[in-house]
Amino acid sequence: MARKKRYQFNARTLAYEVHRTSLRKRFSKGLLLFSLSLAAFAGYYFLYTQYLGFETPKTAYLKQRYAAANSKFELLERKFEQSNQALAELQMRDNNIYRPIFGMEELSQDVRDAGFGGVNRYAHLQAASSSQSLMDAVKRMDIIYKKAFVQSRSYDEVSLLAKRADEMAQCVPAIPPVALENVRLSSLFGYRTDPVYGSRRMHQGIDLSGNRGEPIYSAGNGTVVEVRRNFFGYGREIVVDHGFGYKTRYAHLQEMLVKVGDEVKRGEQIATMGNTGKSVGVHLHYEVIYRERRVNPLNYYNQEVKGEEYMAMVNRRDEV
Ligand SMILES: [Zn+2]
């Protein structure tokens, strides 16, 4: 842009001459103008943002973006919470319902937590990130995925066993070990005064008193795992492992008709009633062991099953 020429009267030469401003003057003038505009802008900015309370378009835009991100984040947080709750419920059902049905040990919380024992694997990331809550979210998502994986593995196990439900129904010790009309329930499961020692002791099974030679039957399908001839204690005893967490013990026997390793069917005669070991009369001491703990056998068989109905379920050995 061409500068507009300015003329100035020279009293000495009596002529109009082109006026020239010095570089210094022009520079200081520019500086002044720049300072003034800077001050004007600062004043305007102060007035606009601080005094009037308006936002600059950029601030407004960022705030809007932040609010949108924040609401998405909150939504994510809620989903986390829901997933966590759903997972906790699945774990609870798995431990308390599905696994016990099939005689499986419950999974410990350590296993379920999939190795997250408070170790912060994301410390290095957090140090580099100012967004702590986002890292928290990533971390929690990872934990949920891992826990869900453990849960799905557990369901695989359960479903595998569920396919064997028929088999399991045959194995659970669900019938009386002896014809009930021929015996008397002479001692219950639980604390009692010991018939031999006279002290109060836990009775780990039930006693069914009857006649010597009364047939004893396996209460479920299984494998004979113990055949012992103790002089004291249980006397002659047989333990059958039914799988699915169940075992049964038949004690104070007279004759034992099976050996260790034999596969037995429910209702198959395995022994005859006797009075061996620590016993003061002919009776069967019968135990149901579930996951290595003695439980009340009366909870496992129907006490109304008698007579022909029972005889139809068992297989008596007449040659004994
Ligand atoms: Zn007993």
PDB file of C-alpha atoms in Angstrom, residues 33-316:
ATOM      1  CA  LEU A  33      -1.008   1.784  19.077  1.00  0.00           C
ATOM      2  CA  PHE A  34      -0.185  -1.838  19.806  1.00  0.00           C
ATOM      3  CA  SER A  35      -0.184  -1.243  23.567  1.00  0.00           C
ATOM      4  CA  LEU A  36      -3.480   0.570  23.369  1.00  0.00           C
ATOM      5  CA  SER A  37      -5.132  -2.204  21.422  1.00  0.00           C
ATOM      6  CA  LEU A  38      -3.718  -4.792  23.807  1.00  0.00           C
ATOM      7  CA  ALA A  39      -5.112  -2.879  26.755  1.00  0.00           C
ATOM      8  CA  ALA A  40      -8.428  -2.520  24.963  1.00  0.00           C
ATOM      9  CA  PHE A  41      -8.562  -6.239  24.313  1.00  0.00           C
ATOM     10  CA  ALA A  42      -7.616  -7.083  27.904  1.00  0.00           C
ATOM     11  CA  GLY A  43     -10.283  -4.684  29.132  1.00  0.00           C
ATOM     12  CA  TYR A  44     -12.813  -6.195  26.806  1.00  0.00           C
ATOM     13  CA  TYR A  45     -11.839  -9.722  27.843  1.00  0.00           C
ATOM     14  CA  PHE A  46     -12.024  -8.847  31.523  1.00  0.00           C
ATOM     15  CA  LEU A  47     -15.371  -7.160  31.089  1.00  0.00           C
ATOM     16  CA  TYR A  48     -16.735 -10.016  29.000  1.00  0.00           C
ATOM     17  CA  THR A  49     -15.625 -12.941  31.106  1.00  0.00           C
ATOM     18  CA  GLN A  50     -15.237 -11.648  34.658  1.00  0.00           C
ATOM     19  CA  TYR A  51     -17.619  -8.741  34.898  1.00  0.00           C
ATOM     20  CA  LEU A  52     -20.443  -9.867  32.611  1.00  0.00           C
ATOM     21  CA  GLY A  53     -19.805 -13.542  33.273  1.00  0.00           C
ATOM     22  CA  PHE A  54     -19.839 -14.593  29.640  1.00  0.00           C
ATOM     23  CA  GLU A  55     -17.651 -17.376  28.289  1.00  0.00           C
ATOM     24  CA  THR A  56     -15.464 -17.198  25.328  1.00  0.00           C
ATOM     25  CA  PRO A  57     -16.700 -19.442  22.528  1.00  0.00           C
ATOM     26  CA  LYS A  58     -13.717 -21.738  23.065  1.00  0.00           C
ATOM     27  CA  THR A  59     -14.434 -22.146  26.780  1.00  0.00           C
ATOM     28  CA  ALA A  60     -18.101 -22.767  26.078  1.00  0.00           C
ATOM     29  CA  TYR A  61     -17.199 -25.403  23.514  1.00  0.00           C
ATOM     30  CA  LEU A  62     -14.776 -27.183  25.847  1.00  0.00           C
ATOM     31  CA  LYS A  63     -17.267 -27.109  28.686  1.00  0.00           C
ATOM     32  CA  GLN A  64     -19.871 -28.649  26.471  1.00  0.00           C
ATOM     33  CA  ARG A  65     -17.474 -31.374  25.382  1.00  0.00           C
ATOM     34  CA  TYR A  66     -16.520 -32.005  28.989  1.00  0.00           C
ATOM     35  CA  ALA A  67     -20.151 -32.280  30.074  1.00  0.00           C
ATOM     36  CA  ALA A  68     -20.876 -34.736  27.271  1.00  0.00           C
ATOM     37  CA  ALA A  69     -17.841 -36.858  28.148  1.00  0.00           C
ATOM     38  CA  ASN A  70     -18.748 -36.710  31.798  1.00  0.00           C
ATOM     39  CA  SER A  71     -22.279 -37.939  31.254  1.00  0.00           C
ATOM     40  CA  LYS A  72     -20.965 -40.785  29.105  1.00  0.00           C
ATOM     41  CA  PHE A  73     -18.560 -41.607  31.874  1.00  0.00           C
ATOM     42  CA  GLU A  74     -21.322 -41.605  34.454  1.00  0.00           C
ATOM     43  CA  LEU A  75     -23.333 -43.917  32.242  1.00  0.00           C
ATOM     44  CA  LEU A  76     -20.318 -46.214  32.033  1.00  0.00           C
ATOM     45  CA  GLU A  77     -19.987 -46.080  35.804  1.00  0.00           C
ATOM     46  CA  ARG A  78     -23.598 -47.131  36.228  1.00  0.00           C
ATOM     47  CA  LYS A  79     -23.088 -49.985  33.786  1.00  0.00           C
ATOM     48  CA  PHE A  80     -20.069 -51.100  35.788  1.00  0.00           C
ATOM     49  CA  GLU A  81     -22.104 -51.098  38.929  1.00  0.00           C
ATOM     50  CA  GLN A  82     -24.854 -53.129  37.250  1.00  0.00           C
ATOM     51  CA  SER A  83     -22.380 -55.609  35.790  1.00  0.00           C
ATOM     52  CA  ASN A  84     -20.731 -56.005  39.139  1.00  0.00           C
ATOM     53  CA  GLN A  85     -24.038 -56.663  40.860  1.00  0.00           C
ATOM     54  CA  ALA A  86     -25.138 -59.135  38.202  1.00  0.00           C
ATOM     55  CA  LEU A  87     -21.811 -60.912  38.474  1.00  0.00           C
ATOM     56  CA  ALA A  88     -21.997 -61.052  42.272  1.00  0.00           C
ATOM     57  CA  GLU A  89     -25.450 -62.613  41.984  1.00  0.00           C
ATOM     58  CA  LEU A  90     -24.219 -65.202  39.502  1.00  0.00           C
ATOM     59  CA  GLN A  91     -21.300 -66.044  41.776  1.00  0.00           C
ATOM     60  CA  MET A  92     -23.626 -66.379  44.741  1.00  0.00           C
ATOM     61  CA  ARG A  93     -26.002 -68.668  42.852  1.00  0.00           C
ATOM     62  CA  ASP A  94     -23.088 -70.658  41.498  1.00  0.00           C
ATOM     63  CA  ASN A  95     -21.536 -71.187  44.932  1.00  0.00           C
ATOM     64  CA  ASN A  96     -24.742 -71.769  46.851  1.00  0.00           C
ATOM     65  CA  ILE A  97     -26.934 -73.578  44.343  1.00  0.00           C
ATOM     66  CA  TYR A  98     -25.371 -74.964  41.183  1.00  0.00           C
ATOM     67  CA  ARG A  99     -22.097 -76.273  42.524  1.00  0.00           C
ATOM     68  CA  PRO A 100     -23.521 -77.882  45.694  1.00  0.00           C
ATOM     69  CA  ILE A 101     -26.242 -79.670  43.705  1.00  0.00           C
ATOM     70  CA  PHE A 102     -23.512 -81.571  41.926  1.00  0.00           C
ATOM     71  CA  GLY A 103     -21.349 -82.023  44.998  1.00  0.00           C
ATOM     72  CA  MET A 104     -18.707 -79.540  43.853  1.00  0.00           C
ATOM     73  CA  GLU A 105     -16.638 -77.467  46.255  1.00  0.00           C
ATOM     74  CA  GLU A 106     -17.494 -73.782  46.137  1.00  0.00           C
ATOM     75  CA  LEU A 107     -14.933 -71.562  44.435  1.00  0.00           C
ATOM     76  CA  SER A 108     -12.974 -69.505  46.932  1.00  0.00           C
ATOM     77  CA  GLN A 109     -13.117 -65.726  46.702  1.00  0.00           C
ATOM     78  CA  ASP A 110      -9.397 -65.770  45.835  1.00  0.00           C
ATOM     79  CA  VAL A 111     -10.062 -67.824  42.744  1.00  0.00           C
ATOM     80  CA  ARG A 112     -13.091 -65.740  41.868  1.00  0.00           C
ATOM     81  CA  ASP A 113     -11.142 -62.497  42.234  1.00  0.00           C
ATOM     82  CA  ALA A 114      -8.846 -63.864  39.543  1.00  0.00           C
ATOM     83  CA  GLY A 115      -5.672 -62.712  41.227  1.00  0.00           C
ATOM     84  CA  PHE A 116      -6.737 -59.172  41.997  1.00  0.00           C
ATOM     85  CA  GLY A 117      -5.586 -58.992  45.561  1.00  0.00           C
ATOM     86  CA  GLY A 118      -5.130 -55.236  45.827  1.00  0.00           C
ATOM     87  CA  VAL A 119      -2.021 -55.071  43.640  1.00  0.00           C
ATOM     88  CA  ASN A 120      -2.228 -51.983  41.482  1.00  0.00           C
ATOM     89  CA  ARG A 121      -1.099 -53.115  38.056  1.00  0.00           C
ATOM     90  CA  TYR A 122      -1.863 -49.723  36.574  1.00  0.00           C
ATOM     91  CA  ALA A 123       0.299 -47.552  38.809  1.00  0.00           C
ATOM     92  CA  HIS A 124       2.631 -46.629  35.977  1.00  0.00           C
ATOM     93  CA  LEU A 125      -0.267 -45.567  33.802  1.00  0.00           C
ATOM     94  CA  GLN A 126      -1.903 -43.618  36.574  1.00  0.00           C
ATOM     95  CA  ALA A 127       1.279 -41.706  37.247  1.00  0.00           C
ATOM     96  CA  ALA A 128       1.343 -40.640  33.618  1.00  0.00           C
ATOM     97  CA  SER A 129      -2.337 -39.894  33.453  1.00  0.00           C
ATOM     98  CA  SER A 130      -4.065 -36.975  35.021  1.00  0.00           C
ATOM     99  CA  SER A 131      -7.374 -38.751  34.526  1.00  0.00           C
ATOM    100  CA  GLN A 132      -7.407 -40.947  37.615  1.00  0.00           C
ATOM    101  CA  SER A 133     -11.053 -41.898  37.371  1.00  0.00           C
ATOM    102  CA  LEU A 134     -10.688 -43.053  33.785  1.00  0.00           C
ATOM    103  CA  MET A 135      -7.848 -45.365  34.797  1.00  0.00           C
ATOM    104  CA  ASP A 136      -9.987 -46.633  37.651  1.00  0.00           C
ATOM    105  CA  ALA A 137     -12.694 -47.441  35.156  1.00  0.00           C
ATOM    106  CA  VAL A 138     -10.309 -49.290  32.854  1.00  0.00           C
ATOM    107  CA  LYS A 139      -8.975 -51.238  35.785  1.00  0.00           C
ATOM    108  CA  ARG A 140     -12.422 -52.187  37.038  1.00  0.00           C
ATOM    109  CA  MET A 141     -13.523 -53.216  33.569  1.00  0.00           C
ATOM    110  CA  ASP A 142     -10.518 -55.527  33.368  1.00  0.00           C
ATOM    111  CA  ILE A 143     -11.400 -57.064  36.731  1.00  0.00           C
ATOM    112  CA  ILE A 144     -15.020 -57.619  35.684  1.00  0.00           C
ATOM    113  CA  TYR A 145     -13.882 -59.337  32.485  1.00  0.00           C
ATOM    114  CA  LYS A 146     -11.567 -61.608  34.444  1.00  0.00           C
ATOM    115  CA  LYS A 147     -14.196 -62.483  37.033  1.00  0.00           C
ATOM    116  CA  ALA A 148     -16.733 -63.176  34.299  1.00  0.00           C
ATOM    117  CA  PHE A 149     -14.219 -65.499  32.678  1.00  0.00           C
ATOM    118  CA  VAL A 150     -13.751 -67.439  35.935  1.00  0.00           C
ATOM    119  CA  GLN A 151     -17.544 -67.599  36.278  1.00  0.00           C
ATOM    120  CA  SER A 152     -17.994 -68.945  32.768  1.00  0.00           C
ATOM    121  CA  ARG A 153     -15.403 -71.646  33.439  1.00  0.00           C
ATOM    122  CA  SER A 154     -17.327 -72.640  36.544  1.00  0.00           C
ATOM    123  CA  TYR A 155     -20.531 -72.892  34.503  1.00  0.00           C
ATOM    124  CA  ASP A 156     -18.725 -75.111  32.026  1.00  0.00           C
ATOM    125  CA  GLU A 157     -17.907 -77.467  34.894  1.00  0.00           C
ATOM    126  CA  VAL A 158     -21.469 -77.306  36.220  1.00  0.00           C
ATOM    127  CA  SER A 159     -23.004 -77.958  32.801  1.00  0.00           C
ATOM    128  CA  LEU A 160     -20.671 -80.900  32.301  1.00  0.00           C
ATOM    129  CA  LEU A 161     -21.975 -82.353  35.552  1.00  0.00           C
ATOM    130  CA  ALA A 162     -25.564 -81.417  34.727  1.00  0.00           C
ATOM    131  CA  LYS A 163     -25.272 -83.704  31.716  1.00  0.00           C
ATOM    132  CA  ARG A 164     -24.497 -86.432  34.248  1.00  0.00           C
ATOM    133  CA  ALA A 165     -27.587 -85.608  36.334  1.00  0.00           C
ATOM    134  CA  ASP A 166     -29.170 -88.985  35.585  1.00  0.00           C
ATOM    135  CA  GLU A 167     -26.054 -90.747  36.680  1.00  0.00           C
ATOM    136  CA  MET A 168     -25.914 -88.591  39.781  1.00  0.00           C
ATOM    137  CA  ALA A 169     -29.507 -89.423  40.691  1.00  0.00           C
ATOM    138  CA  GLN A 170     -28.453 -93.086  40.733  1.00  0.00           C
ATOM    139  CA  CYS A 171     -25.406 -92.398  42.895  1.00  0.00           C
ATOM    140  CA  VAL A 172     -26.790 -90.268  45.714  1.00  0.00           C
ATOM    141  CA  PRO A 173     -27.429 -92.512  48.767  1.00  0.00           C
ATOM    142  CA  ALA A 174     -31.204 -92.194  48.519  1.00  0.00           C
ATOM    143  CA  ILE A 175     -32.617 -95.500  49.805  1.00  0.00           C
ATOM    144  CA  PRO A 176     -32.501 -97.035  53.290  1.00  0.00           C
ATOM    145  CA  PRO A 177     -29.547 -99.438  53.652  1.00  0.00           C
ATOM    146  CA  VAL A 178     -31.797-102.080  55.214  1.00  0.00           C
ATOM    147  CA  ALA A 179     -35.474-103.091  55.089  1.00  0.00           C
ATOM    148  CA  LEU A 180     -36.971-100.663  57.593  1.00  0.00           C
ATOM    149  CA  GLU A 181     -39.780-102.976  58.755  1.00  0.00           C
ATOM    150  CA  ASN A 182     -37.130-105.389  60.030  1.00  0.00           C
ATOM    151  CA  VAL A 183     -35.171-102.872  62.104  1.00  0.00           C
ATOM    152  CA  ARG A 184     -35.635-100.340  64.868  1.00  0.00           C
ATOM    153  CA  LEU A 185     -34.071 -96.853  64.740  1.00  0.00           C
ATOM    154  CA  SER A 186     -32.182 -97.223  68.016  1.00  0.00           C
ATOM    155  CA  SER A 187     -29.936 -94.165  67.898  1.00  0.00           C
ATOM    156  CA  LEU A 188     -30.157 -90.861  66.056  1.00  0.00           C
ATOM    157  CA  PHE A 189     -27.499 -88.665  64.471  1.00  0.00           C
ATOM    158  CA  GLY A 190     -26.065 -86.025  66.819  1.00  0.00           C
ATOM    159  CA  TYR A 191     -24.888 -85.675  70.411  1.00  0.00           C
ATOM    160  CA  ARG A 192     -25.912 -88.510  72.708  1.00  0.00           C
ATOM    161  CA  THR A 193     -24.765 -90.359  75.793  1.00  0.00           C
ATOM    162  CA  ASP A 194     -22.368 -92.979  74.494  1.00  0.00           C
ATOM    163  CA  PRO A 195     -23.780 -96.512  75.104  1.00  0.00           C
ATOM    164  CA  VAL A 196     -20.315 -97.914  75.882  1.00  0.00           C
ATOM    165  CA  TYR A 197     -18.351 -95.027  77.466  1.00  0.00           C
ATOM    166  CA  GLY A 198     -21.321 -93.274  79.088  1.00  0.00           C
ATOM    167  CA  SER A 199     -19.987 -89.811  78.138  1.00  0.00           C
ATOM    168  CA  ARG A 200     -21.672 -87.320  75.838  1.00  0.00           C
ATOM    169  CA  ARG A 201     -20.321 -87.759  72.331  1.00  0.00           C
ATOM    170  CA  MET A 202     -21.206 -86.926  68.791  1.00  0.00           C
ATOM    171  CA  HIS A 203     -22.906 -89.832  67.068  1.00  0.00           C
ATOM    172  CA  GLN A 204     -21.778 -89.578  63.451  1.00  0.00           C
ATOM    173  CA  GLY A 205     -24.517 -91.737  61.980  1.00  0.00           C
ATOM    174  CA  ILE A 206     -27.703 -93.593  62.841  1.00  0.00           C
ATOM    175  CA  ASP A 207     -28.093 -97.030  64.410  1.00  0.00           C
ATOM    176  CA  LEU A 208     -30.602 -99.483  63.009  1.00  0.00           C
ATOM    177  CA  SER A 209     -31.023-102.485  65.313  1.00  0.00           C
ATOM    178  CA  GLY A 210     -32.224-105.823  63.997  1.00  0.00           C
ATOM    179  CA  ASN A 211     -31.364-109.483  63.693  1.00  0.00           C
ATOM    180  CA  ARG A 212     -27.993-110.966  62.890  1.00  0.00           C
ATOM    181  CA  GLY A 213     -27.767-111.756  59.191  1.00  0.00           C
ATOM    182  CA  GLU A 214     -30.252-109.046  58.074  1.00  0.00           C
ATOM    183  CA  PRO A 215     -29.223-108.037  54.502  1.00  0.00           C
ATOM    184  CA  ILE A 216     -27.482-104.645  54.132  1.00  0.00           C
ATOM    185  CA  TYR A 217     -27.751-102.859  50.781  1.00  0.00           C
ATOM    186  CA  SER A 218     -25.735-100.102  49.124  1.00  0.00           C
ATOM    187  CA  ALA A 219     -27.767 -96.882  49.250  1.00  0.00           C
ATOM    188  CA  GLY A 220     -26.572 -95.717  45.836  1.00  0.00           C
ATOM    189  CA  ASN A 221     -24.361 -96.644  42.900  1.00  0.00           C
ATOM    190  CA  GLY A 222     -20.691 -96.375  43.703  1.00  0.00           C
ATOM    191  CA  THR A 223     -17.330 -97.964  44.251  1.00  0.00           C
ATOM    192  CA  VAL A 224     -16.262 -99.833  47.378  1.00  0.00           C
ATOM    193  CA  VAL A 225     -13.303 -97.888  48.777  1.00  0.00           C
ATOM    194  CA  GLU A 226     -12.863 -99.473  52.219  1.00  0.00           C
ATOM    195  CA  VAL A 227     -13.401-102.977  53.568  1.00  0.00           C
ATOM    196  CA  ARG A 228     -11.979-103.304  57.091  1.00  0.00           C
ATOM    197  CA  ARG A 229     -12.027-105.760  59.920  1.00  0.00           C
ATOM    198  CA  ASN A 230     -11.382-103.654  63.020  1.00  0.00           C
ATOM    199  CA  PHE A 231     -11.412-105.395  66.378  1.00  0.00           C
ATOM    200  CA  PHE A 232     -12.689-102.217  68.045  1.00  0.00           C
ATOM    201  CA  GLY A 233     -14.453 -99.150  66.743  1.00  0.00           C
ATOM    202  CA  TYR A 234     -16.496 -99.780  63.623  1.00  0.00           C
ATOM    203  CA  GLY A 235     -15.778-103.496  63.671  1.00  0.00           C
ATOM    204  CA  ARG A 236     -16.257-104.875  60.207  1.00  0.00           C
ATOM    205  CA  GLU A 237     -17.020-101.895  57.987  1.00  0.00           C
ATOM    206  CA  ILE A 238     -17.539-101.014  54.358  1.00  0.00           C
ATOM    207  CA  VAL A 239     -17.256 -97.530  52.832  1.00  0.00           C
ATOM    208  CA  VAL A 240     -18.772 -96.872  49.407  1.00  0.00           C
ATOM    209  CA  ASP A 241     -17.779 -93.787  47.415  1.00  0.00           C
ATOM    210  CA  HIS A 242     -20.773 -92.643  45.347  1.00  0.00           C
ATOM    211  CA  GLY A 243     -19.031 -89.738  43.619  1.00  0.00           C
ATOM    212  CA  PHE A 244     -20.542 -86.245  43.511  1.00  0.00           C
ATOM    213  CA  GLY A 245     -19.166 -85.726  47.032  1.00  0.00           C
ATOM    214  CA  TYR A 246     -21.053 -88.623  48.658  1.00  0.00           C
ATOM    215  CA  LYS A 247     -19.814 -91.612  50.646  1.00  0.00           C
ATOM    216  CA  THR A 248     -21.640 -94.039  52.938  1.00  0.00           C
ATOM    217  CA  ARG A 249     -20.290 -96.156  55.781  1.00  0.00           C
ATOM    218  CA  TYR A 250     -21.822 -99.437  56.956  1.00  0.00           C
ATOM    219  CA  ALA A 251     -20.368-100.644  60.287  1.00  0.00           C
ATOM    220  CA  HIS A 252     -20.503-103.485  62.879  1.00  0.00           C
ATOM    221  CA  LEU A 253     -21.192-105.909  60.004  1.00  0.00           C
ATOM    222  CA  GLN A 254     -21.297-109.672  60.230  1.00  0.00           C
ATOM    223  CA  GLU A 255     -20.439-110.781  56.700  1.00  0.00           C
ATOM    224  CA  MET A 256     -18.939-108.550  54.036  1.00  0.00           C
ATOM    225  CA  LEU A 257     -19.785-109.540  50.468  1.00  0.00           C
ATOM    226  CA  VAL A 258     -17.685-107.024  48.505  1.00  0.00           C
ATOM    227  CA  LYS A 259     -14.026-106.075  48.225  1.00  0.00           C
ATOM    228  CA  VAL A 260     -12.222-102.794  47.632  1.00  0.00           C
ATOM    229  CA  GLY A 261     -12.623-101.664  44.021  1.00  0.00           C
ATOM    230  CA  ASP A 262     -15.966-103.396  43.442  1.00  0.00           C
ATOM    231  CA  GLU A 263     -18.572-101.376  41.593  1.00  0.00           C
ATOM    232  CA  VAL A 264     -21.904-101.627  43.371  1.00  0.00           C
ATOM    233  CA  LYS A 265     -25.405-100.697  42.255  1.00  0.00           C
ATOM    234  CA  ARG A 266     -28.056 -99.078  44.398  1.00  0.00           C
ATOM    235  CA  GLY A 267     -29.894-101.820  46.265  1.00  0.00           C
ATOM    236  CA  GLU A 268     -27.143-104.358  45.776  1.00  0.00           C
ATOM    237  CA  GLN A 269     -26.580-106.398  48.914  1.00  0.00           C
ATOM    238  CA  ILE A 270     -23.075-105.746  50.250  1.00  0.00           C
ATOM    239  CA  ALA A 271     -23.169-107.250  53.774  1.00  0.00           C
ATOM    240  CA  THR A 272     -25.201-108.702  56.626  1.00  0.00           C
ATOM    241  CA  MET A 273     -25.951-107.132  59.977  1.00  0.00           C
ATOM    242  CA  GLY A 274     -23.753-108.067  62.945  1.00  0.00           C
ATOM    243  CA  ASN A 275     -22.346-106.998  66.281  1.00  0.00           C
ATOM    244  CA  THR A 276     -18.619-106.518  65.577  1.00  0.00           C
ATOM    245  CA  GLY A 277     -16.383-103.777  67.031  1.00  0.00           C
ATOM    246  CA  LYS A 278     -17.583-101.343  69.664  1.00  0.00           C
ATOM    247  CA  SER A 279     -21.161-102.538  69.705  1.00  0.00           C
ATOM    248  CA  VAL A 280     -23.516-103.672  72.448  1.00  0.00           C
ATOM    249  CA  GLY A 281     -26.108-105.364  70.254  1.00  0.00           C
ATOM    250  CA  VAL A 282     -26.779-106.475  66.699  1.00  0.00           C
ATOM    251  CA  HIS A 283     -27.175-103.273  64.673  1.00  0.00           C
ATOM    252  CA  LEU A 284     -26.064-101.396  61.603  1.00  0.00           C
ATOM    253  CA  HIS A 285     -24.250 -98.108  62.165  1.00  0.00           C
ATOM    254  CA  TYR A 286     -24.926 -96.142  58.991  1.00  0.00           C
ATOM    255  CA  GLU A 287     -23.216 -92.888  57.989  1.00  0.00           C
ATOM    256  CA  VAL A 288     -23.705 -90.520  55.080  1.00  0.00           C
ATOM    257  CA  ILE A 289     -20.613 -88.442  54.375  1.00  0.00           C
ATOM    258  CA  TYR A 290     -21.007 -85.421  52.140  1.00  0.00           C
ATOM    259  CA  ARG A 291     -17.823 -83.615  51.140  1.00  0.00           C
ATOM    260  CA  GLU A 292     -15.905 -85.245  53.996  1.00  0.00           C
ATOM    261  CA  ARG A 293     -18.479 -84.216  56.602  1.00  0.00           C
ATOM    262  CA  ARG A 294     -20.916 -86.516  58.321  1.00  0.00           C
ATOM    263  CA  VAL A 295     -24.527 -85.496  57.687  1.00  0.00           C
ATOM    264  CA  ASN A 296     -27.796 -86.855  59.039  1.00  0.00           C
ATOM    265  CA  PRO A 297     -28.665 -89.998  57.007  1.00  0.00           C
ATOM    266  CA  LEU A 298     -32.354 -89.534  57.781  1.00  0.00           C
ATOM    267  CA  ASN A 299     -32.334 -86.506  55.505  1.00  0.00           C
ATOM    268  CA  TYR A 300     -31.321 -88.693  52.597  1.00  0.00           C
ATOM    269  CA  TYR A 301     -33.779 -91.528  52.468  1.00  0.00           C
ATOM    270  CA  ASN A 302     -37.546 -91.747  52.573  1.00  0.00           C
ATOM    271  CA  GLN A 303     -38.556 -93.405  55.854  1.00  0.00           C
ATOM    272  CA  GLU A 304     -41.872 -94.456  54.333  1.00  0.00           C
ATOM    273  CA  VAL A 305     -40.239 -96.750  51.787  1.00  0.00           C
ATOM    274  CA  LYS A 306     -41.033-100.219  53.139  1.00  0.00           C
ATOM    275  CA  GLY A 307     -42.152-103.705  52.269  1.00  0.00           C
ATOM    276  CA  GLU A 308     -42.649-104.674  48.647  1.00  0.00           C
ATOM    277  CA  GLU A 309     -41.784-101.204  47.451  1.00  0.00           C
ATOM    278  CA  TYR A 310     -38.380-101.508  49.101  1.00  0.00           C
ATOM    279  CA  MET A 311     -37.840-105.105  48.084  1.00  0.00           C
ATOM    280  CA  ALA A 312     -38.442-104.051  44.460  1.00  0.00           C
ATOM    281  CA  MET A 313     -35.505-101.653  44.733  1.00  0.00           C
ATOM    282  CA  VAL A 314     -33.007-104.026  46.295  1.00  0.00           C
ATOM    283  CA  ASN A 315     -31.248-107.140  45.161  1.00  0.00           C
ATOM    284  CA  ARG A 316     -30.979-109.638  48.009  1.00  0.00           C
TER     285      ARG A 316
END
